[in-house]
Amino acid sequence: MSSRRSSRGSISEEEINELISKLQSLLPNSRRRGSSQASTTKLLKETCNYIKSLHREVDDLSDRLSDLMATMDHNSPGAEIIRSILRS
Amino acid sequence: MAGFSHLPQQMEHGLITNNGFLFCHGSHGGAATTTAPAIPEDASMETSSVVLDTSPQDKKRKPREEDTASLNSAHSKEAKENGRKRGGKKHSRDQMEEEAPQGFIHVRARRGQATDSHSLAERVRRERISERMRMLQALVPGCDKVTGKALILDEIINYVQSLQNQVEFLSMRIASLSPVLYGFGIDSDAFSDHSQKMEGMFHEAVAIPASVLNRGSSPAQSHAIMDTSNTSPTPYTLQVQGGSNNNSLSQDNGSYIMQTVGEPRQELFNQVVLNNYMCSFQ
Amino acid sequence: MEKSPPETAAAAAEVAARFRSLVDTGDIGAIRQTQHLILGRLQDSNAVLTHFNEYSEQCFAEVSNDFASKTRLLKSMKDDLDHIFLKLRSMKSRLAATYPDAFPDGAMAKTMDQRPDLESPLD
């Protein structure tokens, strides 16, 4: 019981603040915000939005990359250049 | 218990930490020492001195405490433990509240302390934070089973970093493909951003000249650069003019890259080889 | 797949030749030689580490049984001692309850404790 309590108590306020500031540094435009302690709620909301935007960006880039891979099959000067290089 | 007399000192010290109070009983009251002759006297004195060193302030008060404890050892022990627990809880209350806000809100409300406006505002704030944490837990894979605010934040940080790395990797893949295929500059703004990320990271050896030439320039300029690169043996001098549109930081990077690309080519390719090896090990 | 026009093929071949002229064959040879050297060294290191891993595994297999049995023994000893001390405490409380005069208030502590008081200053 005491060991369980002490292990829980070892996670201190400083560690939480450190993690929050680290999370803040990952987000874009983080330097404009106020102190992390005052705006933890806003920070978590921003993190939620940022993760969603990253999801969208990853999906967009994946689609774009798939399109590019598909267009490589077509005949074009660039594809011809690559084929010439690979041929030699 | 044949090996009791041969107990190592570490074991005795461990017992002290677990039953320090008991040994104090024995040294002062004498009941334990008389009923347990197997414990060597000098060893008990040593252990008692250790206890003395660890808690010198309690020594003066110990006689009274021990007498009261000897009368009702079990009950007083329980009471003292409860008192110590309550004291410890008070000291670590802020930490506990940060970790488990829901449970502690109930506890505080039961005690009748959460009736003032400050506590109510604090409760609302914590409930909002918990709500946001639950939303984030739903977004981050592998985070549903995790309990504890610090662990959740750690998982979120790791996930955000992995997503950023994924975006960067995909951007580099697209940037390495699109300039050769599309004849330079379909989406110049996005491409300039991506190519800046590619600075210093030459993963595509064949694409090095094209990306360096095309960096930060508009489609018309890039076409002109491509035309001149067919005829002139040193196309890199045009890069300085093309890079004048960018900010000073990218200009500095551009000039540095030109320095590395132009002259020590073998060194550059050696770096590419080493980078590939390092990446394969990571 | 359709065949591209000859002009495009000729231009593409010219561009490819230019690209190829950017790389020196001697440099490529030197790179290949260095790569072989690096690969040889990495293979040697890998072999050494593999041997060390196997040796460590063997050593651990030898001592893990000893560790497990010793840990079990220590745990059982601790349980026994806890039980003994529990009985001692209950015996002491029963004695104090049955014979209250056996432990007068603070008298036993003064006679039994002959150690110097570290709190008080030296006279």
Coordinates of N, CA, C and O in Angstrom, one line a residue, chain B residues 97-163:
Chain B
E97 N -4.0 15.3 -6.8 CA -5.1 16.0 -7.5 C -4.8 16.1 -9.0 O -5.6 15.8 -9.8
E98 N -3.5 16.4 -9.3 CA -3.2 16.4 -10.7 C -3.3 15.1 -11.4 O -3.7 15.0 -12.5
E99 N -3.0 14.0 -10.7 CA -3.0 12.7 -11.3 C -4.5 12.2 -11.4 O -4.9 11.7 -12.5
A100 N -5.2 12.2 -10.3 CA -6.6 11.7 -10.3 C -7.6 12.7 -9.9 O -8.0 12.8 -8.8
P101 N -7.9 13.6 -10.9 CA -8.8 14.7 -10.5 C -10.2 14.2 -10.1 O -10.9 14.8 -9.2
Q102 N -10.8 13.3 -10.9 CA -12.2 12.9 -10.6 C -12.3 12.3 -9.2 O -13.2 12.8 -8.5
G103 N -11.5 11.4 -8.9 CA -11.6 10.7 -7.6 C -11.5 11.7 -6.4 O -12.2 11.7 -5.4
F104 N -10.5 12.6 -6.6 CA -10.3 13.6 -5.5 C -11.4 14.6 -5.4 O -11.6 15.1 -4.3
I105 N -12.0 14.9 -6.5 CA -13.1 15.9 -6.4 C -14.2 15.3 -5.5 O -14.7 16.0 -4.6
H106 N -14.5 14.0 -5.6 CA -15.5 13.4 -4.8 C -15.0 13.4 -3.3 O -15.8 13.8 -2.4
V107 N -13.8 13.1 -3.1 CA -13.3 13.1 -1.7 C -13.4 14.5 -1.1 O -13.9 14.6 0.0
R108 N -13.0 15.5 -1.8 CA -13.0 16.8 -1.2 C -14.5 17.3 -1.0 O -14.8 17.9 0.0
A109 N -15.3 16.9 -1.9 CA -16.7 17.3 -1.8 C -17.3 16.7 -0.5 O -18.1 17.3 0.2
R110 N -16.9 15.4 -0.3 CA -17.5 14.7 0.9 C -17.0 15.4 2.2 O -17.8 15.4 3.1
R111 N -15.8 15.9 2.2 CA -15.3 16.6 3.4 C -16.0 17.9 3.6 O -15.8 18.5 4.6
G112 N -16.7 18.4 2.6 CA -17.3 19.7 2.7 C -16.4 20.9 2.5 O -16.7 22.0 2.9
Q113 N -15.3 20.7 1.8 CA -14.3 21.8 1.6 C -14.5 22.4 0.2 O -14.0 23.5 0.0
A114 N -15.2 21.7 -0.7 CA -15.3 22.2 -2.1 C -16.6 23.0 -2.3 O -17.3 22.8 -3.3
T115 N -16.9 23.9 -1.4 CA -18.1 24.7 -1.5 C -17.8 26.2 -1.9 O -18.6 26.9 -2.4
D116 N -16.5 26.6 -1.8 CA -16.2 28.0 -2.1 C -16.0 28.1 -3.6 O -15.8 27.1 -4.3
S117 N -16.0 29.3 -4.1 CA -15.9 29.6 -5.6 C -14.6 29.1 -6.1 O -14.5 28.6 -7.3
H118 N -13.5 29.3 -5.4 CA -12.2 28.9 -5.9 C -12.2 27.4 -6.2 O -11.7 27.0 -7.2
S119 N -12.7 26.6 -5.2 CA -12.7 25.1 -5.4 C -13.6 24.7 -6.6 O -13.2 23.8 -7.4
L120 N -14.7 25.4 -6.7 CA -15.6 25.1 -7.8 C -14.9 25.4 -9.2 O -15.0 24.7 -10.1
A121 N -14.3 26.6 -9.2 CA -13.6 27.0 -10.5 C -12.5 26.0 -10.8 O -12.3 25.5 -12.0
E122 N -11.8 25.6 -9.8 CA -10.7 24.6 -10.0 C -11.3 23.3 -10.4 O -10.7 22.6 -11.3
R123 N -12.4 22.9 -9.9 CA -13.1 21.6 -10.3 C -13.5 21.7 -11.8 O -13.3 20.7 -12.5
V124 N -14.1 22.8 -12.2 CA -14.5 23.0 -13.6 C -13.2 22.9 -14.5 O -13.3 22.2 -15.5
R125 N -12.2 23.5 -14.1 CA -10.9 23.5 -14.9 C -10.4 22.1 -15.0 O -10.1 21.6 -16.1
R126 N -10.4 21.3 -13.9 CA -9.9 20.0 -14.0 C -10.8 19.1 -14.8 O -10.3 18.2 -15.5
E127 N -12.1 19.3 -14.7 CA -13.0 18.5 -15.5 C -12.8 18.8 -17.0 O -12.8 17.9 -17.8
R128 N -12.5 20.1 -17.3 CA -12.3 20.4 -18.7 C -11.0 19.7 -19.2 O -10.9 19.2 -20.3
I129 N -10.0 19.7 -18.4 CA -8.7 19.1 -18.7 C -8.9 17.6 -18.9 O -8.4 17.0 -19.9
S130 N -9.7 17.0 -18.0 CA -9.9 15.5 -18.2 C -10.7 15.3 -19.5 O -10.4 14.3 -20.1
E131 N -11.6 16.1 -19.8 CA -12.4 15.9 -21.0 C -11.4 16.0 -22.2 O -11.5 15.1 -23.1
R132 N -10.6 17.0 -22.2 CA -9.6 17.1 -23.4 C -8.7 15.9 -23.4 O -8.4 15.4 -24.5
M133 N -8.3 15.4 -22.2 CA -7.4 14.2 -22.2 C -8.1 13.0 -22.8 O -7.5 12.2 -23.5
R134 N -9.4 12.9 -22.5 CA -10.2 11.8 -23.1 C -10.3 11.9 -24.6 O -10.1 10.9 -25.3
M135 N -10.5 13.1 -25.1 CA -10.5 13.3 -26.5 C -9.2 12.9 -27.2 O -9.1 12.3 -28.2
L136 N -8.1 13.4 -26.5 CA -6.8 13.0 -27.1 C -6.5 11.5 -27.0 O -5.9 10.9 -27.9
Q137 N -7.0 10.9 -25.9 CA -6.8 9.4 -25.8 C -7.5 8.7 -26.9 O -7.0 7.7 -27.4
A138 N -8.6 9.3 -27.3 CA -9.4 8.6 -28.5 C -8.6 8.8 -29.8 O -8.6 7.9 -30.6
L139 N -7.8 9.9 -29.9 CA -7.1 10.1 -31.2 C -5.8 9.3 -31.2 O -5.5 8.9 -32.3
V140 N -5.1 9.2 -30.1 CA -3.8 8.5 -30.1 C -4.0 7.0 -30.0 O -4.6 6.5 -29.0
P141 N -3.5 6.3 -31.0 CA -3.6 4.8 -30.8 C -2.7 4.2 -29.7 O -1.6 4.7 -29.5
G142 N -3.2 3.2 -29.1 CA -2.4 2.6 -28.0 C -2.5 3.4 -26.7 O -1.7 3.1 -25.8
C143 N -3.4 4.4 -26.6 CA -3.4 5.2 -25.4 C -4.7 5.0 -24.6 O -4.9 5.6 -23.5
D144 N -5.5 4.0 -25.0 CA -6.8 3.8 -24.3 C -6.6 3.2 -22.9 O -7.2 3.6 -22.0
K145 N -5.6 2.3 -22.9 CA -5.5 1.5 -21.6 C -4.6 2.3 -20.6 O -4.6 2.0 -19.4
V146 N -4.0 3.4 -21.0 CA -3.0 4.1 -20.2 C -3.8 4.9 -19.1 O -4.7 5.6 -19.5
T147 N -3.3 4.8 -17.9 CA -3.9 5.7 -16.8 C -2.8 6.5 -16.3 O -1.6 6.1 -16.2
G148 N -3.1 7.7 -15.8 CA -2.1 8.6 -15.3 C -1.8 9.7 -16.3 O -1.5 9.4 -17.5
K149 N -1.8 11.0 -15.8 CA -1.7 12.1 -16.7 C -0.4 12.2 -17.4 O -0.2 12.4 -18.6
A150 N 0.7 11.9 -16.6 CA 2.0 12.0 -17.2 C 2.2 11.0 -18.3 O 2.8 11.3 -19.3
L151 N 1.7 9.7 -18.1 CA 1.9 8.7 -19.2 C 1.1 9.1 -20.4 O 1.6 8.9 -21.5
I152 N -0.1 9.6 -20.2 CA -0.9 10.0 -21.4 C -0.2 11.1 -22.1 O -0.1 11.1 -23.4
L153 N 0.4 12.1 -21.4 CA 1.1 13.2 -22.1 C 2.3 12.7 -22.8 O 2.6 13.1 -23.9
D154 N 3.0 11.7 -22.2 CA 4.2 11.2 -22.9 C 3.8 10.5 -24.2 O 4.4 10.7 -25.2
E155 N 2.7 9.7 -24.2 CA 2.2 9.0 -25.4 C 1.8 10.1 -26.4 O 2.1 9.9 -27.6
I156 N 1.2 11.1 -26.0 CA 0.7 12.2 -27.0 C 1.9 12.8 -27.6 O 2.0 13.0 -28.9
I157 N 3.0 13.1 -26.8 CA 4.2 13.7 -27.4 C 4.8 12.8 -28.4 O 5.2 13.3 -29.5
N158 N 4.9 11.5 -28.0 CA 5.5 10.6 -29.0 C 4.8 10.5 -30.3 O 5.3 10.5 -31.4
Y159 N 3.4 10.5 -30.1 CA 2.6 10.3 -31.3 C 2.7 11.6 -32.2 O 2.8 11.4 -33.5
V160 N 2.7 12.8 -31.6 CA 2.8 14.0 -32.4 C 4.1 14.0 -33.2 O 4.2 14.3 -34.4
Q161 N 5.2 13.6 -32.5 CA 6.5 13.6 -33.1 C 6.5 12.6 -34.3 O 7.1 12.8 -35.3
S162 N 5.9 11.4 -34.1 CA 5.9 10.4 -35.1 C 5.1 10.9 -36.3 O 5.5 10.7 -37.5
L163 N 4.0 11.6 -36.1 CA 3.2 12.2 -37.2 C 4.0 13.2 -37.9 O 4.0 13.3 -39.2

